[in-house]
Coordinates of C-alpha atoms in Angstrom, one line a residue:
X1 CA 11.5 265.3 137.9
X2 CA 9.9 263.4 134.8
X3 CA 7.9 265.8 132.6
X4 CA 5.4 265.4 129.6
X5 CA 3.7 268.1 127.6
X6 CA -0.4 268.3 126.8
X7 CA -2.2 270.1 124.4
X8 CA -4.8 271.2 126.9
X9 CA -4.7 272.5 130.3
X10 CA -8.4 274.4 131.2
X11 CA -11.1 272.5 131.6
X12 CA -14.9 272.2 133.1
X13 CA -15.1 270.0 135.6
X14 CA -18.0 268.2 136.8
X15 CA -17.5 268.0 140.5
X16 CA -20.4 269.3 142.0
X17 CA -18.7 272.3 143.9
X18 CA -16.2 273.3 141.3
X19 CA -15.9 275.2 138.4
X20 CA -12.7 274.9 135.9
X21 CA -9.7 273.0 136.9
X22 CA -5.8 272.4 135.7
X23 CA -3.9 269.1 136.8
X24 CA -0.5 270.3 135.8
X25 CA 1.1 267.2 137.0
X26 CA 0.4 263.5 136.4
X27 CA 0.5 261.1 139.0
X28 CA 1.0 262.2 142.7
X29 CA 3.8 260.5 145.3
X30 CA 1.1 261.2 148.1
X31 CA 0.3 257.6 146.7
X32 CA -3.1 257.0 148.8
X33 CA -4.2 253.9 149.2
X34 CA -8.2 254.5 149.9
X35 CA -7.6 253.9 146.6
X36 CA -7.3 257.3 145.0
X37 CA -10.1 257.8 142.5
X38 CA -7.9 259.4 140.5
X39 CA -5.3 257.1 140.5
X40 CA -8.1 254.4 139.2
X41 CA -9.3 256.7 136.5
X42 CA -5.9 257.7 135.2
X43 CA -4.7 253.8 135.2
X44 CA -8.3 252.6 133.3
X45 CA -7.5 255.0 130.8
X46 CA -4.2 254.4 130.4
X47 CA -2.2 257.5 131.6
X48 CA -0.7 255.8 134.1
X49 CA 0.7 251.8 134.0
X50 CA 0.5 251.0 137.7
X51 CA 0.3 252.1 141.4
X52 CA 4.7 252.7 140.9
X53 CA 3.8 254.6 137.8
X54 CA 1.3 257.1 139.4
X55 CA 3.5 257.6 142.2
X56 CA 6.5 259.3 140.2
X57 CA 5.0 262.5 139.2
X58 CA 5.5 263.8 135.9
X59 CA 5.4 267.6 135.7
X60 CA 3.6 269.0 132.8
X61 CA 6.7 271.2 130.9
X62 CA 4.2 273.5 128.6
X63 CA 1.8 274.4 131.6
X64 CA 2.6 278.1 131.5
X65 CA 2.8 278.3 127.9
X66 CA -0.9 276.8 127.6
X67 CA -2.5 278.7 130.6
X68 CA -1.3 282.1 128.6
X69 CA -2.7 280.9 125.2
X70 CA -6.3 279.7 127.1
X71 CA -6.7 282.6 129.6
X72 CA -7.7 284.9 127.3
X73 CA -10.7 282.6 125.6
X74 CA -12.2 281.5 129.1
X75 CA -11.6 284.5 131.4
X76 CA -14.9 285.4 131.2
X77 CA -16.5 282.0 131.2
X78 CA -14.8 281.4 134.5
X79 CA -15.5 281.6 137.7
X80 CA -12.9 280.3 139.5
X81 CA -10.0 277.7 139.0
X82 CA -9.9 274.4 141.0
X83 CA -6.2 272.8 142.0
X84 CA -6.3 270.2 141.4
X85 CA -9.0 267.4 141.0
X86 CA -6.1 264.5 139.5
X87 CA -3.2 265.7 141.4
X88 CA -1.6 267.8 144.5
X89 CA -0.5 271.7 143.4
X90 CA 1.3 271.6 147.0
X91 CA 2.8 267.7 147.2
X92 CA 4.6 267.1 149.8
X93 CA 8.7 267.6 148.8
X94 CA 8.2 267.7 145.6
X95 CA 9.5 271.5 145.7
X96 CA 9.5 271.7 141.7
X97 CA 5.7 270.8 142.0
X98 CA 5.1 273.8 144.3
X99 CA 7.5 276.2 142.5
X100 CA 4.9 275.7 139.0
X101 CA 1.9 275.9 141.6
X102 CA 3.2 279.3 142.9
X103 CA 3.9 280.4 139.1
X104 CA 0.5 279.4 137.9
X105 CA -1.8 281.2 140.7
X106 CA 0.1 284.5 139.8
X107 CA -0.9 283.9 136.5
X108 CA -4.2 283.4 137.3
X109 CA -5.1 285.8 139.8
X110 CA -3.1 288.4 137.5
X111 CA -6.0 287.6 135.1
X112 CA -8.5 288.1 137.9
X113 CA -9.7 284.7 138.4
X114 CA -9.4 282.9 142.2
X115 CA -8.2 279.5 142.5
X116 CA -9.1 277.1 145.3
X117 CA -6.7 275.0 146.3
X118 CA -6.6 271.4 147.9
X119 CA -3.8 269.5 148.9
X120 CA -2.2 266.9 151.5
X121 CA 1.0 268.8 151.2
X122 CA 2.1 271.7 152.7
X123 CA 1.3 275.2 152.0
X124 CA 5.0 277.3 151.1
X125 CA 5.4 280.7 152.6
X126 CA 6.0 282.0 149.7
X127 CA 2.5 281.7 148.7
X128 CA 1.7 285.0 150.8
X129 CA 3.5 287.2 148.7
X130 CA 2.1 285.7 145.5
X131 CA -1.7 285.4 146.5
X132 CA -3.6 288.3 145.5
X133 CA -6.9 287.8 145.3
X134 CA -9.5 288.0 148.1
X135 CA -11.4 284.8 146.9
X136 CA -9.1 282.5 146.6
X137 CA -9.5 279.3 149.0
X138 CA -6.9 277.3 150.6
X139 CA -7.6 274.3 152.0
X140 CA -6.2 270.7 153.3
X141 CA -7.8 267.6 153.0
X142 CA -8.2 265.5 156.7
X143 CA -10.1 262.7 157.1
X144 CA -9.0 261.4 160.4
X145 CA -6.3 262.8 163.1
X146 CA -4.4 260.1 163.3
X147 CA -0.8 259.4 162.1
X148 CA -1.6 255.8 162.3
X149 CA -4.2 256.3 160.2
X150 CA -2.2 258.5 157.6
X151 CA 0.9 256.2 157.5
X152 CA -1.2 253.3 156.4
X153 CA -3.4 255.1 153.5
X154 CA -1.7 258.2 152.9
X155 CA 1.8 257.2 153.2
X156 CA 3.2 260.0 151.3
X157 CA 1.7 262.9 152.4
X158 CA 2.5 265.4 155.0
X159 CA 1.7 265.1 159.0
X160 CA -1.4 265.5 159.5
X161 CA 0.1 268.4 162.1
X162 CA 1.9 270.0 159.4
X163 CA -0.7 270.1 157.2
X164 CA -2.9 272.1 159.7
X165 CA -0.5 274.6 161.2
X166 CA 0.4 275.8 157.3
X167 CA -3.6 276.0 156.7
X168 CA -3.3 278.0 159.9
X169 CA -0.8 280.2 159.1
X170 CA -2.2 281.0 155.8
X171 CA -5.8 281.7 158.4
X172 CA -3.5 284.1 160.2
X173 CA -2.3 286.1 157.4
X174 CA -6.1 286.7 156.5
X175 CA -6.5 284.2 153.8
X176 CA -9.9 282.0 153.0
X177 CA -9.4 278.4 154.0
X178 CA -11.4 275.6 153.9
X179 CA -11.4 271.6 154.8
X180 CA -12.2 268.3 152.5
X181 CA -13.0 266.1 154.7
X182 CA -13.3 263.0 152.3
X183 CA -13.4 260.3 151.8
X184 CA -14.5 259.9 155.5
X185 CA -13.4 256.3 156.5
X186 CA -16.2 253.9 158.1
X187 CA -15.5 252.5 162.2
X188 CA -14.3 249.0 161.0
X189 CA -11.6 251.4 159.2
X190 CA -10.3 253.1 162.3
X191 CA -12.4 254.0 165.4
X192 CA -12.8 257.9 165.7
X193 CA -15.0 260.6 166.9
X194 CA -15.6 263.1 164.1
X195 CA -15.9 266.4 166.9
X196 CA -12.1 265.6 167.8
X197 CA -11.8 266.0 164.0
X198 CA -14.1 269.5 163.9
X199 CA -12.5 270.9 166.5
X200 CA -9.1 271.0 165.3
X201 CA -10.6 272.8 162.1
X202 CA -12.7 275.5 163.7
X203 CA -10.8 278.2 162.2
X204 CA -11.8 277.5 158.5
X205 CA -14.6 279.3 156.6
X206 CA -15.8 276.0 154.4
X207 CA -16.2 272.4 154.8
X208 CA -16.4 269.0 152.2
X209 CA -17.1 266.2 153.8
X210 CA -18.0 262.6 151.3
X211 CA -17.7 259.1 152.2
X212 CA -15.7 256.1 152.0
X213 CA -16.2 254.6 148.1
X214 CA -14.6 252.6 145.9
X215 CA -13.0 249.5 147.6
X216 CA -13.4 246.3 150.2
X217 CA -12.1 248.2 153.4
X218 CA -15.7 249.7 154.0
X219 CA -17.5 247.5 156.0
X220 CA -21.1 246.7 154.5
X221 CA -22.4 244.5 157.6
X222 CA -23.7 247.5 159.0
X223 CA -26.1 250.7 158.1
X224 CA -23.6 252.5 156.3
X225 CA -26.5 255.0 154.8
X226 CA -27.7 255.4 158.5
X227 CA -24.0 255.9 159.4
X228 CA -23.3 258.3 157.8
X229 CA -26.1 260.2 157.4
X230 CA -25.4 260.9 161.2
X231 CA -21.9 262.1 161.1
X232 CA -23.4 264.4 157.9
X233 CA -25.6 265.8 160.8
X234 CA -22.6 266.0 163.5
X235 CA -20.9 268.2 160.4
X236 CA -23.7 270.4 159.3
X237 CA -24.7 271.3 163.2
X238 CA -21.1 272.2 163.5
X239 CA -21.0 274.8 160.4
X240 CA -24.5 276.6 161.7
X241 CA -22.8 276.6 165.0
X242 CA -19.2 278.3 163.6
X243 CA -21.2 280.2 161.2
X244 CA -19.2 277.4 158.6
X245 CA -20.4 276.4 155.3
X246 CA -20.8 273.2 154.6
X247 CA -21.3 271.0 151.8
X248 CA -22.4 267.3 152.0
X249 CA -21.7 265.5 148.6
X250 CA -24.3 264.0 147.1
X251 CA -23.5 260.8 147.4
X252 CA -23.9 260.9 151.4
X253 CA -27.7 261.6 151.3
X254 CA -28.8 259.1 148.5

């Protein structure tokens, strides 16, 4: 695998349920086409030349090195670590991507601090042996149950079945685990009932769900505000109902 080094690796993020993050790779072979919002950013600034580019992760060499020179000026600032908001910790066969993933939540929860983890990958076994805080978060990101649907826009990412029996398993070994469910796409995208969606995820103790941005696939003939608004509601009756909690992102009630 391609690597780079950075001089930074901690930082404050300002998604609206995270804390500090670390994107210890750049680029992501996932390559989804909603399009990614990171992908976008990375290319507008220049990290990244084109869709090819972002696609061939480069692994970030000096990752540990950093993390052990910024641990001890943050610890106490905090809270928790997010993985990752520009990349996937856990992408899907890259196994040199997980192996530095693995290495850097022991670090981290060696220090004390929990991590919460997202990814369209798959979660390693080995991850139960090297997990050791109670707060850390594990979750998947699912926005529709369909391998149709997932072969089209995220056409290098793992079965949506795979990805939810290793989120499973990781449930069954006692681990918190939650679900992003975003960006939600609109009906003209693909035709789906949101409950189907729920009830496969029943099991987790947290919920994201966001909409569709970004590009011409969402269809603005229709109430989209309205639209989604409703399915916000089909969500947030679901968590009271599991005893679940849920987070709408802004950006749905506006």
């Amino acid at each position: 695998m391609l690597k780079i080094e950075r001089k930074t690796l901690l930082y404050k993020t300002g998604v609206e349920y995270g804390d500090y993050t670390i994107n210890h790779v750049l680029g992501c072979s996932h390559g989804c086409m909603y399009p990614c919002y990171a992908f976008l950013m990375n290319k507008k600034f220049g990290k990244v030349k084109d869709y090819k580019d972002w696609i061939t992760p480069k692994i970030v060499s000096n990752a540990v090195d950093l993390l052990e020179k910024e641990i001890p000026k943050l610890r106490y600032k905090i809270k928790h670590v997010n993985m990752c908001f520009s990349t996937d910790p856990f992408m899907y066969r890259q196994e040199e991507v997980s192996k530095l993933s693995l290495q850097i939540i022991d670090i981290l929860n060696s220090n004390g601090i929990p991590v919460e983890v997202l990814t369209k990958g798959v979660y390693p076994v080995e991850l139960v042996g090297i997990s050791k805080n109670d707060d850390n978060y594990f979750g998947i990101s699912l926005v529709s149950y369909s391998e149709k649907f997932r072969e089209r826009f995220e056409p290098g990412a793992a079965p949506v079945e795979k990805r939810l029996k290793s989120l499973e398993f990781l449930h069954r070994q006692g681990f918190k685990t939650w679900v992003s469910i975003e960006p939600y796409p609109t009906p003209n995208i693909i035709q789906q009932d949101i409950r189907e969606l729920l009830s496969k995820i029943s099991f987790v103790e947290k919920i994201v769900f966001g909409r569709w941005n970004y590009n011409s696939f969402v269809n603005f003939n229709f109430d989209s505000k309205e639209y989604y608004r409703r399915i916000a509601d089909e969500v947030m009756n679901f968590g009271l109902k599991k005893n679940i909690k849920v987070i709408i992102k802004r950006e749905v009630l506006l």
